[in-house]
Amino acid sequence: EPSLNVFPNNIIERIRVRIPVAIDPDVEVILRPLRPSDPIQAIGLYPDTWAPDEDSFEMSPAMRNIPTLQDYRVFVQSFVKHQDEATAIGTHAVMAERIRAMLYEDELLQLAFGELMATSGGRTHKAMRWGPRAQRFMSNEVQGSFLQSTITEFWLQTATQ
């Protein structure tokens, strides 16, 4: 079982628990990229990238070779499959908007992000800044079903203390 106390797993977990409240209690949440064979409405959560801020390395012996700032990118993928194209487009548009609203405005989620921290090697990594960065829309037809999907990029920066 993956640890929920490390980045980026702790970011994904905070988003996962808010989806039934902020988006839809019936949507299935899957902790991986979504596939056409997944349920007709689903949200996928998965990590994408970790990157150090190359300009944030410090000179102190305790922090040598460790960046002070680290960036994590997580994807929130939404998916709607329907026999009627207009229904698929409309339902998916609402889901994509609710994802953006949750990531920007959900007060409990914002509080949870503000409390995120993880300790490793005697150092504490604490969330400092975060937010959605982009949302990409995709559309396809597979075997008579219309598929609508969006990948929302969520970014979170930590500072090592």
PDB file of C-alpha atoms in Angstrom:
ATOM      1  CA  GLU A   1       0.000   0.000   0.000  1.00  0.00           C
ATOM      2  CA  PRO A   2       1.480   3.365  -0.969  1.00  0.00           C
ATOM      3  CA  SER A   3       2.148   5.804   1.821  1.00  0.00           C
ATOM      4  CA  LEU A   4      -0.272   8.714   2.025  1.00  0.00           C
ATOM      5  CA  ASN A   5       2.247  10.699   4.053  1.00  0.00           C
ATOM      6  CA  VAL A   6       4.622  11.506   1.190  1.00  0.00           C
ATOM      7  CA  PHE A   7       4.401  13.835  -1.791  1.00  0.00           C
ATOM      8  CA  PRO A   8       2.710  13.435  -4.279  1.00  0.00           C
ATOM      9  CA  ASN A   9       0.493  10.728  -2.724  1.00  0.00           C
ATOM     10  CA  ASN A  10      -0.731  13.134  -0.048  1.00  0.00           C
ATOM     11  CA  ILE A  11      -1.803  15.650  -2.721  1.00  0.00           C
ATOM     12  CA  ILE A  12      -3.782  12.980  -4.579  1.00  0.00           C
ATOM     13  CA  GLU A  13      -5.437  11.755  -1.376  1.00  0.00           C
ATOM     14  CA  ARG A  14      -6.626  15.270  -0.422  1.00  0.00           C
ATOM     15  CA  ILE A  15      -8.195  15.713  -3.863  1.00  0.00           C
ATOM     16  CA  ARG A  16      -9.716  12.202  -3.833  1.00  0.00           C
ATOM     17  CA  VAL A  17     -11.673  12.724  -0.615  1.00  0.00           C
ATOM     18  CA  ARG A  18     -13.208  16.003  -1.872  1.00  0.00           C
ATOM     19  CA  ILE A  19     -14.450  14.686  -5.245  1.00  0.00           C
ATOM     20  CA  PRO A  20     -17.688  13.043  -3.938  1.00  0.00           C
ATOM     21  CA  VAL A  21     -18.640  16.291  -2.179  1.00  0.00           C
ATOM     22  CA  ALA A  22     -17.438  18.892  -4.674  1.00  0.00           C
ATOM     23  CA  ILE A  23     -18.169  17.128  -7.969  1.00  0.00           C
ATOM     24  CA  ASP A  24     -20.480  14.093  -7.787  1.00  0.00           C
ATOM     25  CA  PRO A  25     -20.978  11.390  -5.146  1.00  0.00           C
ATOM     26  CA  ASP A  26     -21.627   8.786  -7.857  1.00  0.00           C
ATOM     27  CA  VAL A  27     -18.556   9.378 -10.019  1.00  0.00           C
ATOM     28  CA  GLU A  28     -15.934   6.638  -9.723  1.00  0.00           C
ATOM     29  CA  VAL A  29     -12.446   7.791  -8.718  1.00  0.00           C
ATOM     30  CA  ILE A  30      -9.585   5.721 -10.119  1.00  0.00           C
ATOM     31  CA  LEU A  31      -5.967   6.246  -9.052  1.00  0.00           C
ATOM     32  CA  ARG A  32      -4.423   5.955 -12.521  1.00  0.00           C
ATOM     33  CA  PRO A  33      -4.913   7.363 -16.035  1.00  0.00           C
ATOM     34  CA  LEU A  34      -8.356   6.491 -17.387  1.00  0.00           C
ATOM     35  CA  ARG A  35      -9.088   4.043 -20.212  1.00  0.00           C
ATOM     36  CA  PRO A  36     -12.019   3.788 -22.661  1.00  0.00           C
ATOM     37  CA  SER A  37     -13.113   0.633 -20.809  1.00  0.00           C
ATOM     38  CA  ASP A  38     -13.590   2.531 -17.509  1.00  0.00           C
ATOM     39  CA  PRO A  39     -17.084   3.394 -16.160  1.00  0.00           C
ATOM     40  CA  ILE A  40     -19.200   5.853 -18.148  1.00  0.00           C
ATOM     41  CA  GLN A  41     -18.293   8.665 -15.725  1.00  0.00           C
ATOM     42  CA  ALA A  42     -14.960   8.559 -13.935  1.00  0.00           C
ATOM     43  CA  ILE A  43     -12.168  10.720 -12.584  1.00  0.00           C
ATOM     44  CA  GLY A  44      -8.576   9.564 -12.666  1.00  0.00           C
ATOM     45  CA  LEU A  45      -5.963  10.920 -10.258  1.00  0.00           C
ATOM     46  CA  TYR A  46      -2.282  10.270 -10.774  1.00  0.00           C
ATOM     47  CA  PRO A  47       1.132  11.891 -10.338  1.00  0.00           C
ATOM     48  CA  ASP A  48       2.942  13.238 -13.369  1.00  0.00           C
ATOM     49  CA  THR A  49       6.124  15.126 -12.496  1.00  0.00           C
ATOM     50  CA  TRP A  50       8.464  16.088  -9.687  1.00  0.00           C
ATOM     51  CA  ALA A  51      11.025  18.798 -10.404  1.00  0.00           C
ATOM     52  CA  PRO A  52      13.417  20.713  -8.182  1.00  0.00           C
ATOM     53  CA  ASP A  53      13.624  24.473  -8.521  1.00  0.00           C
ATOM     54  CA  GLU A  54      17.157  24.727  -9.905  1.00  0.00           C
ATOM     55  CA  ASP A  55      17.603  28.224  -8.424  1.00  0.00           C
ATOM     56  CA  SER A  56      16.719  27.178  -4.863  1.00  0.00           C
ATOM     57  CA  PHE A  57      19.763  25.182  -3.731  1.00  0.00           C
ATOM     58  CA  GLU A  58      21.261  26.507  -0.496  1.00  0.00           C
ATOM     59  CA  MET A  59      24.850  26.627   0.699  1.00  0.00           C
ATOM     60  CA  SER A  60      24.356  25.372   4.256  1.00  0.00           C
ATOM     61  CA  PRO A  61      25.871  21.960   5.117  1.00  0.00           C
ATOM     62  CA  ALA A  62      22.437  20.658   6.204  1.00  0.00           C
ATOM     63  CA  MET A  63      20.839  21.516   2.849  1.00  0.00           C
ATOM     64  CA  ARG A  64      23.747  20.828   0.512  1.00  0.00           C
ATOM     65  CA  ASN A  65      22.605  19.282  -2.774  1.00  0.00           C
ATOM     66  CA  ILE A  66      18.919  19.506  -1.785  1.00  0.00           C
ATOM     67  CA  PRO A  67      16.672  22.109  -3.405  1.00  0.00           C
ATOM     68  CA  THR A  68      14.674  24.273  -1.035  1.00  0.00           C
ATOM     69  CA  LEU A  69      11.762  24.424  -3.479  1.00  0.00           C
ATOM     70  CA  GLN A  70      10.283  21.372  -5.199  1.00  0.00           C
ATOM     71  CA  ASP A  71       7.412  21.279  -7.671  1.00  0.00           C
ATOM     72  CA  TYR A  72       4.894  18.442  -8.042  1.00  0.00           C
ATOM     73  CA  ARG A  73       2.448  18.060 -10.893  1.00  0.00           C
ATOM     74  CA  VAL A  74      -0.635  15.856 -10.513  1.00  0.00           C
ATOM     75  CA  PHE A  75      -3.247  15.168 -13.185  1.00  0.00           C
ATOM     76  CA  VAL A  76      -6.993  15.110 -12.545  1.00  0.00           C
ATOM     77  CA  GLN A  77      -8.548  13.394 -15.559  1.00  0.00           C
ATOM     78  CA  SER A  78     -12.289  13.435 -16.159  1.00  0.00           C
ATOM     79  CA  PHE A  79     -14.082  11.057 -18.499  1.00  0.00           C
ATOM     80  CA  VAL A  80     -17.627  10.752 -19.824  1.00  0.00           C
ATOM     81  CA  LYS A  81     -18.836   8.076 -22.262  1.00  0.00           C
ATOM     82  CA  HIS A  82     -22.322   8.219 -23.801  1.00  0.00           C
ATOM     83  CA  GLN A  83     -24.195   7.002 -26.903  1.00  0.00           C
ATOM     84  CA  ASP A  84     -25.437  10.549 -27.582  1.00  0.00           C
ATOM     85  CA  GLU A  85     -22.702  13.019 -28.526  1.00  0.00           C
ATOM     86  CA  ALA A  86     -24.503  16.136 -27.233  1.00  0.00           C
ATOM     87  CA  THR A  87     -25.144  14.468 -23.862  1.00  0.00           C
ATOM     88  CA  ALA A  88     -21.496  13.423 -23.594  1.00  0.00           C
ATOM     89  CA  ILE A  89     -20.291  16.941 -24.386  1.00  0.00           C
ATOM     90  CA  GLY A  90     -22.736  18.631 -21.994  1.00  0.00           C
ATOM     91  CA  THR A  91     -22.174  16.254 -19.089  1.00  0.00           C
ATOM     92  CA  HIS A  92     -18.433  16.438 -19.508  1.00  0.00           C
ATOM     93  CA  ALA A  93     -18.389  20.241 -19.679  1.00  0.00           C
ATOM     94  CA  VAL A  94     -20.106  20.400 -16.295  1.00  0.00           C
ATOM     95  CA  MET A  95     -17.664  17.881 -14.790  1.00  0.00           C
ATOM     96  CA  ALA A  96     -14.629  19.777 -16.129  1.00  0.00           C
ATOM     97  CA  GLU A  97     -15.937  23.056 -14.700  1.00  0.00           C
ATOM     98  CA  ARG A  98     -16.592  21.447 -11.302  1.00  0.00           C
ATOM     99  CA  ILE A  99     -13.024  20.121 -11.211  1.00  0.00           C
ATOM    100  CA  ARG A 100     -11.636  23.630 -11.841  1.00  0.00           C
ATOM    101  CA  ALA A 101     -13.950  25.119  -9.228  1.00  0.00           C
ATOM    102  CA  MET A 102     -12.982  22.477  -6.655  1.00  0.00           C
ATOM    103  CA  LEU A 103      -9.247  23.029  -7.194  1.00  0.00           C
ATOM    104  CA  TYR A 104      -9.598  26.822  -7.015  1.00  0.00           C
ATOM    105  CA  GLU A 105     -12.410  27.388  -4.522  1.00  0.00           C
ATOM    106  CA  ASP A 106     -13.141  24.405  -2.264  1.00  0.00           C
ATOM    107  CA  GLU A 107     -12.355  25.809   1.186  1.00  0.00           C
ATOM    108  CA  LEU A 108     -11.723  22.455   2.854  1.00  0.00           C
ATOM    109  CA  LEU A 109      -9.411  21.416   0.040  1.00  0.00           C
ATOM    110  CA  GLN A 110      -7.504  24.705   0.289  1.00  0.00           C
ATOM    111  CA  LEU A 111      -7.096  24.172   4.045  1.00  0.00           C
ATOM    112  CA  ALA A 112      -5.921  20.595   3.458  1.00  0.00           C
ATOM    113  CA  PHE A 113      -3.305  21.763   0.940  1.00  0.00           C
ATOM    114  CA  GLY A 114      -2.103  24.393   3.417  1.00  0.00           C
ATOM    115  CA  GLU A 115      -1.518  21.680   6.038  1.00  0.00           C
ATOM    116  CA  LEU A 116       0.343  19.274   3.734  1.00  0.00           C
ATOM    117  CA  MET A 117       3.806  18.304   4.883  1.00  0.00           C
ATOM    118  CA  ALA A 118       6.091  15.305   4.819  1.00  0.00           C
ATOM    119  CA  THR A 119       9.300  14.491   6.645  1.00  0.00           C
ATOM    120  CA  SER A 120      12.173  12.545   5.147  1.00  0.00           C
ATOM    121  CA  GLY A 121      15.849  12.415   6.003  1.00  0.00           C
ATOM    122  CA  GLY A 122      15.282  14.698   8.971  1.00  0.00           C
ATOM    123  CA  ARG A 123      13.883  17.462   6.753  1.00  0.00           C
ATOM    124  CA  THR A 124      10.306  18.691   6.536  1.00  0.00           C
ATOM    125  CA  HIS A 125       8.751  19.498   3.167  1.00  0.00           C
ATOM    126  CA  LYS A 126       5.756  21.835   3.484  1.00  0.00           C
ATOM    127  CA  ALA A 127       3.266  22.930   0.829  1.00  0.00           C
ATOM    128  CA  MET A 128       3.709  26.622   0.013  1.00  0.00           C
ATOM    129  CA  ARG A 129       1.848  27.399  -3.237  1.00  0.00           C
ATOM    130  CA  TRP A 130      -0.584  25.472  -5.431  1.00  0.00           C
ATOM    131  CA  GLY A 131      -3.298  25.657  -8.034  1.00  0.00           C
ATOM    132  CA  PRO A 132      -4.548  24.401 -11.385  1.00  0.00           C
ATOM    133  CA  ARG A 133      -2.274  25.296 -14.288  1.00  0.00           C
ATOM    134  CA  ALA A 134      -4.089  24.104 -17.424  1.00  0.00           C
ATOM    135  CA  GLN A 135      -6.951  21.977 -18.657  1.00  0.00           C
ATOM    136  CA  ARG A 136      -6.760  20.030 -21.940  1.00  0.00           C
ATOM    137  CA  PHE A 137      -9.902  18.706 -23.641  1.00  0.00           C
ATOM    138  CA  MET A 138     -10.107  15.608 -25.851  1.00  0.00           C
ATOM    139  CA  SER A 139     -12.949  14.058 -27.817  1.00  0.00           C
ATOM    140  CA  ASN A 140     -13.255  10.708 -29.586  1.00  0.00           C
ATOM    141  CA  GLU A 141     -15.729   8.114 -30.815  1.00  0.00           C
ATOM    142  CA  VAL A 142     -15.102   4.429 -30.089  1.00  0.00           C
ATOM    143  CA  GLN A 143     -17.498   1.703 -31.253  1.00  0.00           C
ATOM    144  CA  GLY A 144     -20.513   4.017 -31.317  1.00  0.00           C
ATOM    145  CA  SER A 145     -19.823   5.673 -27.951  1.00  0.00           C
ATOM    146  CA  PHE A 146     -18.771   9.291 -27.694  1.00  0.00           C
ATOM    147  CA  LEU A 147     -15.878   9.861 -25.297  1.00  0.00           C
ATOM    148  CA  GLN A 148     -15.104  13.193 -23.709  1.00  0.00           C
ATOM    149  CA  SER A 149     -12.025  13.597 -21.548  1.00  0.00           C
ATOM    150  CA  THR A 150     -10.163  16.389 -19.845  1.00  0.00           C
ATOM    151  CA  ILE A 151      -6.816  16.414 -18.115  1.00  0.00           C
ATOM    152  CA  THR A 152      -6.457  19.147 -15.525  1.00  0.00           C
ATOM    153  CA  GLU A 153      -2.902  19.886 -14.478  1.00  0.00           C
ATOM    154  CA  PHE A 154      -2.566  20.682 -10.761  1.00  0.00           C
ATOM    155  CA  TRP A 155       0.699  22.117  -9.457  1.00  0.00           C
ATOM    156  CA  LEU A 156       1.937  22.236  -5.858  1.00  0.00           C
ATOM    157  CA  GLN A 157       5.251  23.652  -4.634  1.00  0.00           C
ATOM    158  CA  THR A 158       6.901  22.606  -1.385  1.00  0.00           C
ATOM    159  CA  ALA A 159       9.614  24.293   0.635  1.00  0.00           C
ATOM    160  CA  THR A 160      12.149  22.272   2.613  1.00  0.00           C
ATOM    161  CA  GLN A 161      12.665  23.442   6.166  1.00  0.00           C
TER     162      GLN A 161
END
